[in-house]
Amino acid sequence: TFCEGTVLKVIIETCYLTEEEKIALCGCVTRAGADYIKTSTGFGTDGARIEDIRLFKQHIGENVKMKAAGGVKSKEDLEMFLNEGCERIGTSSAVKLLSGESGGGY
């Protein structure tokens, strides 16, 4: 495959997409053989939303993992995304969040 030996994460910038577009892109990411589907670059107007992770979970292939990025502002948010099946969380505030402090960003 094209990315053999490396991890391929595809960012779909959910804040700019309709539900139908997100579903279609889940199929594209799955068919392309990507390792991860990611919610945000961190430069858009919004970050990860739990609704998007739930939508991904319904429409991605079994070999595609999920990464929630942006918008994870508390320990509760972190736990919620992990409990919904995210393998990775994109935040620079993980230590703060786990210590009970609030994170920055969105």
XYZ file of N, CA, C and O in Angstrom:
424
model
N 0.829 -1.193 0.000
C 0.000 0.000 0.000
C 0.864 1.244 0.000
O 2.048 1.200 0.302
N 0.251 2.354 -0.262
C 0.959 3.633 -0.380
C 1.679 4.027 0.903
O 2.791 4.512 0.861
N 1.073 3.822 2.044
C 1.635 4.279 3.319
C 2.164 3.136 4.172
O 2.263 3.255 5.391
N 2.507 2.039 3.564
C 2.952 0.873 4.320
C 4.072 1.250 5.282
O 5.026 1.935 4.912
N 3.908 0.835 6.532
C 4.912 1.126 7.548
C 4.732 2.457 8.250
O 5.477 2.785 9.163
N 3.751 3.235 7.828
C 3.462 4.519 8.477
C 1.976 4.572 8.826
O 1.186 3.798 8.322
N 1.640 5.496 9.688
C 0.244 5.669 10.095
C -0.360 6.799 9.275
O 0.193 7.896 9.203
N -1.509 6.536 8.673
C -2.211 7.546 7.886
C -3.452 8.010 8.638
O -4.345 7.225 8.915
N -3.465 9.310 8.998
C -4.631 9.927 9.629
C -5.234 10.892 8.613
O -4.539 11.745 8.082
N -6.533 10.770 8.388
C -7.232 11.664 7.476
C -8.097 12.602 8.306
O -8.932 12.161 9.090
N -7.855 13.905 8.137
C -8.616 14.925 8.861
C -9.745 15.388 7.957
O -9.502 15.809 6.830
N -10.981 15.350 8.475
C -12.099 15.748 7.621
C -12.726 17.082 8.018
O -13.665 17.514 7.382
N -12.197 17.770 9.026
C -12.653 19.117 9.437
C -14.179 19.185 9.521
O -14.863 19.844 8.744
N -14.719 18.466 10.482
C -16.162 18.271 10.631
C -16.966 19.558 10.752
O -18.132 19.585 10.365
N -16.366 20.619 11.265
C -17.123 21.859 11.490
C -17.637 22.493 10.203
O -18.542 23.320 10.243
N -17.090 22.109 9.071
C -17.506 22.694 7.789
C -18.406 21.768 6.964
O -18.739 22.094 5.828
N -18.758 20.608 7.515
C -19.443 19.594 6.725
C -20.851 19.299 7.227
O -21.130 19.391 8.418
N -21.701 18.884 6.301
C -23.037 18.415 6.670
C -22.923 16.964 7.144
O -21.899 16.297 6.920
N -23.973 16.464 7.750
C -23.979 15.063 8.183
C -23.786 14.129 6.997
O -23.043 13.156 7.079
N -24.435 14.419 5.886
C -24.314 13.583 4.689
C -22.874 13.567 4.179
O -22.371 12.516 3.756
N -22.220 14.709 4.200
C -20.827 14.780 3.761
C -19.915 13.989 4.698
O -18.988 13.295 4.246
N -20.171 14.077 5.996
C -19.378 13.317 6.969
C -19.530 11.818 6.734
O -18.537 11.081 6.764
N -20.749 11.378 6.489
C -21.002 9.955 6.231
C -20.275 9.517 4.959
O -19.624 8.469 4.927
N -20.371 10.321 3.906
C -19.689 9.995 2.648
C -18.177 9.909 2.856
O -17.513 9.006 2.325
N -17.637 10.822 3.637
C -16.192 10.811 3.877
C -15.760 9.634 4.736
O -14.646 9.128 4.577
N -16.622 9.166 5.627
C -16.312 7.945 6.385
C -16.073 6.795 5.414
O -15.137 6.006 5.595
N -16.906 6.706 4.398
C -16.734 5.671 3.378
C -15.441 5.855 2.597
O -14.723 4.884 2.340
N -15.135 7.084 2.227
C -13.895 7.366 1.487
C -12.665 6.991 2.303
O -11.727 6.367 1.789
N -12.663 7.381 3.577
C -11.534 7.088 4.460
C -11.370 5.579 4.631
O -10.261 5.055 4.593
N -12.479 4.883 4.789
C -12.446 3.421 4.945
C -11.900 2.758 3.685
O -10.985 1.930 3.745
N -12.456 3.130 2.537
C -12.020 2.528 1.269
C -10.560 2.829 0.957
O -9.868 2.020 0.340
N -10.086 3.974 1.381
C -8.694 4.360 1.129
C -7.713 3.592 2.014
O -6.515 3.614 1.771
N -8.223 2.929 3.041
C -7.359 2.147 3.917
C -6.641 2.963 4.964
O -5.608 2.538 5.495
N -7.181 4.129 5.293
C -6.554 4.972 6.318
C -6.629 4.296 7.684
O -7.533 3.507 7.951
N -5.665 4.626 8.530
C -5.634 4.076 9.882
C -6.564 4.833 10.827
O -7.133 4.251 11.735
N -6.674 6.146 10.616
C -7.469 7.007 11.496
C -8.320 7.974 10.706
O -7.913 8.443 9.641
N -9.461 8.314 11.277
C -10.255 9.450 10.838
C -10.215 10.449 11.996
O -10.387 10.076 13.159
N -9.929 11.693 11.680
C -9.721 12.728 12.697
C -10.706 13.864 12.475
O -10.985 14.246 11.341
N -11.214 14.437 13.569
C -12.299 15.416 13.499
C -11.888 16.829 13.116
O -12.720 17.583 12.647
N -10.651 17.214 13.362
C -10.321 18.632 13.213
C -8.819 18.858 13.109
O -8.034 18.099 13.669
N -8.453 19.940 12.435
C -7.047 20.360 12.384
C -6.685 21.231 13.586
O -5.526 21.379 13.915
N -7.699 21.854 14.177
C -7.449 22.829 15.226
C -7.473 24.246 14.690
O -7.356 25.209 15.435
N -7.618 24.391 13.384
C -7.651 25.718 12.766
C -9.037 26.111 12.285
O -9.236 27.216 11.810
N -10.000 25.207 12.396
C -11.359 25.481 11.950
C -12.136 26.260 12.993
O -11.589 26.752 13.980
N -13.427 26.341 12.794
C -14.288 27.116 13.696
C -14.765 26.331 14.907
O -15.351 26.905 15.823
N -14.524 25.016 14.916
C -14.947 24.176 16.028
C -14.092 22.923 16.040
O -13.470 22.571 15.036
N -14.074 22.249 17.157
C -13.298 21.023 17.286
C -14.191 19.806 17.342
O -15.301 19.797 16.819
N -13.688 18.799 18.027
C -14.399 17.529 18.129
C -15.735 17.691 18.836
O -15.850 18.407 19.823
N -16.724 17.012 18.298
C -18.048 16.950 18.927
C -18.402 15.478 19.095
O -18.172 14.674 18.187
N -18.970 15.143 20.220
C -19.290 13.745 20.497
C -20.260 13.181 19.463
O -20.175 12.006 19.097
N -21.132 14.023 18.926
C -22.067 13.578 17.893
C -21.321 13.091 16.656
O -21.749 12.136 15.995
N -20.224 13.766 16.320
C -19.443 13.355 15.152
C -18.750 12.024 15.394
O -18.696 11.176 14.500
N -18.238 11.821 16.605
C -17.593 10.553 16.930
C -18.615 9.416 16.863
O -18.331 8.343 16.322
N -19.801 9.662 17.360
C -20.855 8.635 17.280
C -21.231 8.341 15.832
O -21.482 7.190 15.461
N -21.272 9.379 15.006
C -21.564 9.205 13.580
C -20.448 8.411 12.906
O -20.709 7.483 12.137
N -19.207 8.776 13.182
C -18.066 8.039 12.628
C -18.181 6.557 12.962
O -17.996 5.698 12.110
N -18.455 6.286 14.241
C -18.491 4.908 14.725
C -19.487 4.069 13.928
O -19.257 2.888 13.678
N -20.567 4.686 13.498
C -21.592 3.977 12.722
C -21.185 3.750 11.274
O -21.698 2.842 10.622
N -20.271 4.592 10.747
C -20.043 4.594 9.303
C -18.626 4.288 8.850
O -18.393 4.200 7.642
N -17.682 4.114 9.771
C -16.329 3.754 9.349
C -16.166 2.247 9.366
O -16.910 1.528 10.024
N -15.170 1.782 8.646
C -14.866 0.356 8.641
C -14.211 -0.072 9.940
O -13.702 0.749 10.701
N -14.198 -1.365 10.165
C -13.700 -1.900 11.435
C -12.205 -1.654 11.655
O -11.736 -1.685 12.782
N -11.455 -1.394 10.595
C -10.015 -1.165 10.740
C -9.650 0.304 10.905
O -8.478 0.635 11.070
N -10.628 1.188 10.846
C -10.363 2.621 10.984
C -10.568 3.029 12.441
O -11.611 2.752 13.024
N -9.569 3.692 12.995
C -9.658 4.187 14.370
C -10.070 5.653 14.327
O -9.977 6.307 13.295
N -10.490 6.169 15.483
C -10.956 7.559 15.550
C -10.029 8.392 16.426
O -9.554 7.932 17.466
N -9.828 9.639 15.996
C -9.084 10.613 16.787
C -9.941 11.867 16.915
O -10.352 12.461 15.918
N -10.206 12.256 18.159
C -10.936 13.497 18.436
C -9.904 14.578 18.688
O -9.015 14.413 19.527
N -10.012 15.678 17.975
C -9.045 16.762 18.126
C -9.772 18.088 18.261
O -10.720 18.370 17.546
N -9.309 18.882 19.194
C -9.912 20.191 19.444
C -11.187 20.049 20.249
O -11.926 19.078 20.109
N -11.428 20.963 21.132
C -12.672 20.966 21.883
C -12.699 20.076 23.107
O -13.711 19.999 23.786
N -11.606 19.388 23.405
C -11.541 18.541 24.595
C -11.019 19.428 25.726
O -9.835 19.716 25.809
N -11.944 19.884 26.584
C -11.617 20.941 27.551
C -11.610 20.505 29.005
O -11.261 21.283 29.876
N -12.033 19.272 29.277
C -12.108 18.823 30.669
C -11.808 17.333 30.743
O -11.822 16.631 29.727
N -11.571 16.866 31.952
C -11.361 15.434 32.168
C -12.604 14.656 31.726
O -12.496 13.587 31.138
N -13.778 15.224 31.989
C -15.030 14.577 31.583
C -15.115 14.454 30.062
O -15.548 13.414 29.548
N -14.714 15.512 29.336
C -14.681 15.453 27.870
C -13.738 14.346 27.413
O -14.072 13.542 26.541
N -12.556 14.321 27.998
C -11.551 13.331 27.643
C -12.107 11.914 27.824
O -12.027 11.081 26.913
N -12.698 11.665 28.978
C -13.272 10.351 29.263
C -14.426 10.021 28.320
O -14.559 8.877 27.863
N -15.256 11.021 28.011
C -16.403 10.807 27.128
C -15.939 10.350 25.739
O -16.472 9.393 25.183
N -14.930 11.029 25.184
C -14.438 10.658 23.854
C -13.780 9.283 23.869
O -13.970 8.487 22.951
N -13.029 8.984 24.911
C -12.409 7.662 25.019
C -13.471 6.579 25.158
O -13.371 5.520 24.527
N -14.495 6.841 25.959
C -15.576 5.867 26.150
C -16.374 5.616 24.879
O -16.968 4.553 24.712
N -16.403 6.586 23.973
C -17.105 6.412 22.692
C -16.252 5.681 21.661
O -16.711 5.420 20.563
N -14.998 5.377 22.013
C -14.178 4.572 21.119
C -13.001 5.270 20.479
O -12.328 4.673 19.634
N -12.727 6.517 20.842
C -11.555 7.190 20.276
C -10.282 6.510 20.765
O -10.134 6.232 21.950
N -9.380 6.258 19.844
C -8.085 5.674 20.176
C -7.086 6.760 20.564
O -6.148 6.494 21.308
N -7.294 7.960 20.015
C -6.391 9.076 20.281
C -7.204 10.337 20.524
O -8.281 10.513 19.971
N -6.610 11.212 21.342
C -7.206 12.511 21.621
C -6.162 13.563 21.274
O -5.031 13.499 21.757
N -6.543 14.519 20.455
C -5.630 15.587 20.073
C -5.808 16.776 20.996
O -6.729 17.568 20.821
N -4.966 16.852 21.999
C -4.992 17.983 22.918
C -3.600 18.203 23.464
O -2.862 17.237 23.688
N -3.244 19.443 23.665
C -1.953 19.745 24.289
C -2.127 19.918 25.789
O -1.180 20.241 26.493
N -3.326 19.676 26.287
C -3.651 19.914 27.692
C -3.936 18.643 28.478
O -4.546 18.702 29.540
N -3.506 17.489 28.004
C -3.867 16.223 28.649
C -3.467 16.177 30.119
O -4.255 15.753 30.967
N -2.258 16.615 30.442
C -1.808 16.566 31.834
C -2.681 17.473 32.692
O -3.124 17.081 33.779
N -2.984 18.679 32.200
C -3.873 19.594 32.929
C -5.253 18.969 33.122
O -5.831 19.041 34.197
N -5.786 18.382 32.057
C -7.117 17.797 32.130
C -7.180 16.676 33.165
O -8.118 16.594 33.948
N -6.166 15.834 33.167
C -6.149 14.719 34.112
C -5.915 15.185 35.549
O -6.244 14.482 36.491
N -5.384 16.392 35.678
C -5.189 16.976 37.012
C -6.401 17.765 37.467
O -6.383 18.375 38.538
N -7.437 17.809 36.630
C -8.662 18.513 36.996
C -8.734 19.953 36.543
O -9.714 20.646 36.801
N -7.709 20.429 35.839
C -7.730 21.796 35.311
C -8.456 21.823 33.968
O -8.640 20.804 33.321
N -8.836 23.009 33.546
C -9.475 23.167 32.237
C -8.427 23.315 31.157
O -7.359 23.882 31.383
N -8.754 22.815 29.966
C -7.875 22.969 28.818
C -8.248 24.208 28.037
O -9.295 24.818 28.234
N -7.400 24.591 27.131
C -7.650 25.763 26.293
C -8.319 25.370 25.003
O -8.815 24.274 24.841
N -8.311 26.278 24.058
C -8.855 25.990 22.730
C -10.355 26.216 22.659
O -10.964 26.750 23.546
N -10.917 25.770 21.574
C -12.327 25.938 21.261
C -13.116 26.112 22.521
O -14.191 26.154 22.709
